[in-house]
mmCIF file of C-alpha atoms in Angstrom:
data_model
loop_
_atom_site.group_PDB
_atom_site.id
_atom_site.type_symbol
_atom_site.label_atom_id
_atom_site.label_comp_id
_atom_site.label_asym_id
_atom_site.label_seq_id
_atom_site.Cartn_x
_atom_site.Cartn_y
_atom_site.Cartn_z
ATOM 1 C CA UNK B 1 17.594 -10.130 43.632
ATOM 2 C CA UNK B 2 15.445 -7.905 41.386
ATOM 3 C CA UNK B 3 17.933 -5.028 41.208
ATOM 4 C CA UNK B 4 21.021 -7.208 40.670
ATOM 5 C CA UNK B 5 19.293 -9.312 38.001
ATOM 6 C CA UNK B 6 17.985 -6.238 36.194
ATOM 7 C CA UNK B 7 21.365 -4.468 36.201
ATOM 8 C CA UNK B 8 23.347 -7.472 34.969
ATOM 9 C CA UNK B 9 20.785 -8.462 32.325
ATOM 10 C CA UNK B 10 20.468 -4.862 31.069
ATOM 11 C CA UNK B 11 24.211 -4.634 30.418
ATOM 12 C CA UNK B 12 24.371 -8.124 28.907
ATOM 13 C CA UNK B 13 21.205 -7.535 26.886
ATOM 14 C CA UNK B 14 22.602 -4.304 25.475
ATOM 15 C CA UNK B 15 25.805 -6.026 24.348
ATOM 16 C CA UNK B 16 23.856 -8.872 22.732
ATOM 17 C CA UNK B 17 21.544 -6.359 21.021
ATOM 18 C CA UNK B 18 24.492 -4.412 19.603
ATOM 19 C CA UNK B 19 25.983 -7.609 18.144
ATOM 20 C CA UNK B 20 22.586 -8.507 16.655
ATOM 21 C CA UNK B 21 22.174 -5.065 15.080
ATOM 22 C CA UNK B 22 25.643 -4.807 13.564
ATOM 23 C CA UNK B 23 25.651 -8.375 12.211
ATOM 24 C CA UNK B 24 22.101 -8.239 10.870
ATOM 25 C CA UNK B 25 21.409 -7.881 7.145
ATOM 26 C CA UNK B 26 22.469 -4.389 6.126
ATOM 27 C CA UNK B 27 24.336 -3.912 9.429
ATOM 28 C CA UNK B 28 27.802 -2.393 9.757
ATOM 29 C CA UNK B 29 29.479 -5.784 10.172
ATOM 30 C CA UNK B 30 26.945 -7.982 8.426
ATOM 31 C CA UNK B 31 27.521 -11.628 9.301
ATOM 32 C CA UNK B 32 24.707 -14.043 8.564
ATOM 33 C CA UNK B 33 26.217 -16.890 10.620
ATOM 34 C CA UNK B 34 26.778 -14.914 13.835
ATOM 35 C CA UNK B 35 23.400 -13.190 13.575
ATOM 36 C CA UNK B 36 21.614 -16.464 12.862
ATOM 37 C CA UNK B 37 23.181 -18.322 15.813
ATOM 38 C CA UNK B 38 22.738 -15.467 18.306
ATOM 39 C CA UNK B 39 19.205 -14.686 17.189
ATOM 40 C CA UNK B 40 18.302 -18.384 17.445
ATOM 41 C CA UNK B 41 19.705 -18.613 21.002
ATOM 42 C CA UNK B 42 17.826 -15.487 22.081
ATOM 43 C CA UNK B 43 14.573 -16.842 20.689
ATOM 44 C CA UNK B 44 15.130 -20.284 22.245
ATOM 45 C CA UNK B 45 15.711 -18.789 25.706
ATOM 46 C CA UNK B 46 12.655 -16.543 25.321
ATOM 47 C CA UNK B 47 10.513 -19.578 24.516
ATOM 48 C CA UNK B 48 11.201 -21.215 27.912
ATOM 49 C CA UNK B 49 8.667 -20.715 30.706
ATOM 50 C CA UNK B 50 10.782 -19.311 33.564
ATOM 51 C CA UNK B 51 10.164 -22.125 36.011
ATOM 52 C CA UNK B 52 11.259 -24.676 33.352
ATOM 53 C CA UNK B 53 14.363 -22.622 32.570
ATOM 54 C CA UNK B 54 15.304 -22.642 36.262
ATOM 55 C CA UNK B 55 15.286 -26.451 36.300
ATOM 56 C CA UNK B 56 16.801 -26.851 32.818
ATOM 57 C CA UNK B 57 19.953 -24.856 33.543
ATOM 58 C CA UNK B 58 20.498 -26.134 37.097
ATOM 59 C CA UNK B 59 23.849 -27.782 36.156
ATOM 60 C CA UNK B 60 25.075 -24.500 34.646
ATOM 61 C CA UNK B 61 23.843 -22.585 37.679
ATOM 62 C CA UNK B 62 25.742 -24.920 40.012
ATOM 63 C CA UNK B 63 28.943 -24.446 38.014
ATOM 64 C CA UNK B 64 28.622 -20.641 38.057
ATOM 65 C CA UNK B 65 27.563 -19.988 41.674
ATOM 66 C CA UNK B 66 28.364 -23.333 43.346
ATOM 67 C CA UNK B 67 24.797 -24.105 44.415
ATOM 68 C CA UNK B 68 21.452 -24.929 42.862
ATOM 69 C CA UNK B 69 19.209 -23.419 45.551
ATOM 70 C CA UNK B 70 18.891 -20.041 47.159
ATOM 71 C CA UNK B 71 19.126 -16.445 45.984
ATOM 72 C CA UNK B 72 22.431 -16.856 44.137
ATOM 73 C CA UNK B 73 21.063 -19.820 42.224
ATOM 74 C CA UNK B 74 17.926 -17.893 41.287
ATOM 75 C CA UNK B 75 19.876 -14.933 39.920
ATOM 76 C CA UNK B 76 21.504 -17.036 37.172
ATOM 77 C CA UNK B 77 18.270 -18.105 35.397
ATOM 78 C CA UNK B 78 16.809 -14.653 36.060
ATOM 79 C CA UNK B 79 19.749 -13.045 34.258
ATOM 80 C CA UNK B 80 19.653 -15.577 31.402
ATOM 81 C CA UNK B 81 15.920 -15.096 30.800
ATOM 82 C CA UNK B 82 16.008 -11.312 31.203
ATOM 83 C CA UNK B 83 19.088 -10.893 29.010
ATOM 84 C CA UNK B 84 17.317 -12.539 26.073
ATOM 85 C CA UNK B 85 14.187 -10.467 26.679
ATOM 86 C CA UNK B 86 16.047 -7.172 27.029
ATOM 87 C CA UNK B 87 18.323 -7.916 24.063
ATOM 88 C CA UNK B 88 15.299 -8.261 21.792
ATOM 89 C CA UNK B 89 13.767 -5.046 23.146
ATOM 90 C CA UNK B 90 16.984 -3.068 22.660
ATOM 91 C CA UNK B 91 17.579 -4.592 19.220
ATOM 92 C CA UNK B 92 14.134 -3.401 18.124
ATOM 93 C CA UNK B 93 14.764 0.045 19.611
ATOM 94 C CA UNK B 94 18.119 0.417 17.837
ATOM 95 C CA UNK B 95 16.646 -0.720 14.528
ATOM 96 C CA UNK B 96 14.025 2.032 14.703
ATOM 97 C CA UNK B 97 16.666 4.765 14.543
ATOM 98 C CA UNK B 98 16.354 6.724 11.293
ATOM 99 C CA UNK B 99 18.741 5.235 8.711
ATOM 100 C CA UNK B 100 19.177 8.637 7.042
ATOM 101 C CA UNK B 101 20.498 10.015 10.330
ATOM 102 C CA UNK B 102 22.974 7.134 10.584
ATOM 103 C CA UNK B 103 24.165 7.677 7.015
ATOM 104 C CA UNK B 104 24.508 11.413 7.667
ATOM 105 C CA UNK B 105 26.650 10.784 10.762
ATOM 106 C CA UNK B 106 28.822 8.349 8.799
ATOM 107 C CA UNK B 107 29.325 10.987 6.122
ATOM 108 C CA UNK B 108 30.681 13.292 8.859
ATOM 109 C CA UNK B 109 33.390 10.721 9.506
ATOM 110 C CA UNK B 110 32.043 9.011 12.634
ATOM 111 C CA UNK B 111 33.355 5.497 13.214
ATOM 112 C CA UNK B 112 31.020 2.513 13.528
ATOM 113 C CA UNK B 113 31.464 2.517 17.315
ATOM 114 C CA UNK B 114 30.656 6.240 17.501
ATOM 115 C CA UNK B 115 27.561 5.749 15.380
ATOM 116 C CA UNK B 116 26.364 2.923 17.633
ATOM 117 C CA UNK B 117 27.066 4.486 21.017
ATOM 118 C CA UNK B 118 26.760 8.223 20.273
ATOM 119 C CA UNK B 119 23.983 8.256 17.694
ATOM 120 C CA UNK B 120 21.910 5.064 17.724
ATOM 121 C CA UNK B 121 22.030 4.545 21.490
ATOM 122 C CA UNK B 122 21.298 8.208 22.171
ATOM 123 C CA UNK B 123 18.340 8.290 19.765
ATOM 124 C CA UNK B 124 16.899 5.015 21.022
ATOM 125 C CA UNK B 125 17.458 5.727 24.745
ATOM 126 C CA UNK B 126 13.835 6.659 25.656
ATOM 127 C CA UNK B 127 12.569 3.510 23.940
ATOM 128 C CA UNK B 128 15.292 1.415 25.606
ATOM 129 C CA UNK B 129 14.411 2.801 29.053
ATOM 130 C CA UNK B 130 10.738 2.067 28.451
ATOM 131 C CA UNK B 131 11.623 -1.482 27.410
ATOM 132 C CA UNK B 132 13.849 -2.055 30.451
ATOM 133 C CA UNK B 133 11.028 -0.912 32.742
ATOM 134 C CA UNK B 134 8.792 -3.474 31.048
ATOM 135 C CA UNK B 135 11.507 -6.092 31.548
ATOM 136 C CA UNK B 136 11.920 -5.109 35.219
ATOM 137 C CA UNK B 137 8.256 -5.837 35.852
ATOM 138 C CA UNK B 138 8.630 -9.197 34.104
ATOM 139 C CA UNK B 139 11.711 -9.950 36.244
ATOM 140 C CA UNK B 140 9.692 -9.062 39.365
ATOM 141 C CA UNK B 141 7.144 -11.708 38.363
ATOM 142 C CA UNK B 142 9.945 -14.202 37.816
ATOM 143 C CA UNK B 143 11.513 -13.458 41.236
ATOM 144 C CA UNK B 144 8.174 -14.354 42.809
ATOM 145 C CA UNK B 145 8.305 -17.686 40.941
ATOM 146 C CA UNK B 146 11.912 -18.164 42.057
ATOM 147 C CA UNK B 147 10.557 -18.560 45.587
ATOM 148 C CA UNK B 148 9.446 -22.026 44.519
ATOM 149 C CA UNK B 149 13.097 -23.100 44.239
ATOM 150 C CA UNK B 150 14.225 -21.778 47.588
ATOM 151 C CA UNK B 151 15.188 -18.289 46.531
ATOM 152 C CA UNK B 152 13.241 -16.684 49.360
ATOM 153 C CA UNK B 153 11.600 -13.340 48.826
ATOM 154 C CA UNK B 154 7.949 -12.570 48.413
ATOM 155 C CA UNK B 155 7.284 -15.660 46.318
ATOM 156 C CA UNK B 156 8.559 -17.883 49.108
ATOM 157 C CA UNK B 157 6.426 -16.045 51.670
ATOM 158 C CA UNK B 158 3.342 -16.479 49.488
ATOM 159 C CA UNK B 159 3.969 -20.208 49.018
ATOM 160 C CA UNK B 160 5.173 -21.137 52.503
ATOM 161 C CA UNK B 161 3.109 -18.905 54.766
ATOM 162 C CA UNK B 162 0.198 -18.289 52.404
ATOM 163 C CA UNK B 163 -0.601 -21.213 50.114
ATOM 164 C CA UNK B 164 0.842 -24.118 52.149
ATOM 165 C CA UNK B 165 -0.457 -22.734 55.470
ATOM 166 C CA UNK B 166 -3.886 -21.916 53.996
ATOM 167 C CA UNK B 167 -3.423 -18.364 55.200
ATOM 168 C CA UNK B 168 -5.461 -16.187 52.843
ATOM 169 C CA UNK B 169 -4.411 -12.975 54.576
ATOM 170 C CA UNK B 170 -0.756 -13.619 53.750
ATOM 171 C CA UNK B 171 -1.633 -14.507 50.176
ATOM 172 C CA UNK B 172 -3.610 -11.308 49.723
ATOM 173 C CA UNK B 173 -0.876 -9.259 51.380
ATOM 174 C CA UNK B 174 1.800 -10.614 49.031
ATOM 175 C CA UNK B 175 -0.419 -9.959 46.009
ATOM 176 C CA UNK B 176 -1.043 -6.381 47.184
ATOM 177 C CA UNK B 177 2.698 -5.835 47.726
ATOM 178 C CA UNK B 178 3.424 -7.105 44.198
ATOM 179 C CA UNK B 179 0.758 -4.829 42.732
ATOM 180 C CA UNK B 180 2.205 -1.828 44.580
ATOM 181 C CA UNK B 181 5.740 -2.678 43.436
ATOM 182 C CA UNK B 182 4.618 -2.918 39.798
ATOM 183 C CA UNK B 183 2.790 0.410 40.057
ATOM 184 C CA UNK B 184 5.843 2.106 41.588
ATOM 185 C CA UNK B 185 8.216 0.698 38.947
ATOM 186 C CA UNK B 186 5.868 1.701 36.129
ATOM 187 C CA UNK B 187 5.384 5.199 37.602
ATOM 188 C CA UNK B 188 9.142 5.772 37.858
ATOM 189 C CA UNK B 189 9.611 4.369 34.360
ATOM 190 C CA UNK B 190 6.974 6.664 32.878
ATOM 191 C CA UNK B 191 8.516 9.626 34.673
ATOM 192 C CA UNK B 192 12.004 8.876 33.314
ATOM 193 C CA UNK B 193 10.615 8.192 29.826
ATOM 194 C CA UNK B 194 8.752 11.533 29.692
ATOM 195 C CA UNK B 195 11.889 13.403 30.779
ATOM 196 C CA UNK B 196 13.976 11.739 28.074
ATOM 197 C CA UNK B 197 11.443 11.981 25.276
ATOM 198 C CA UNK B 198 12.208 15.052 23.132
#
């Protein structure tokens, strides 16, 4: 659930971020209307607490995956929430690329697509990776909450066998597992970031 949600939302978030960057003021394809609508949607989704988002988009979830409970149903709101989060992170990363470098590459005859994917993406990659690691940890927290809506996983174990059964050992064990997972993800992320950073 964590890996699938992270992969899908990273790809979707990147595409949304690219549209935001190119349609923003001063962007290659400046379009105030498209930027305004997309930016508004991203901010609206980011303002939802995850558990509320799960309930709010239940009809959409049922249309997409055919059910409103279980792992499949949890992946939809996870992807929606993470896509908005990752899109904002990647947008910020792309905007930090030196404008002089972009202008220089344009003067060499690179197309807009080449500038975006070969120059901006390449320059912003360490920052993007760092942001996606941050998002992965946030998604991990959301997957634990998804257990409340029948998605299974560690959140379900904590609620069913820990909280509802008054079993403190299970509760502590699930918390320890989550802490370890976060530490492992952050360690791998830091390692990848240091290797990419010039």
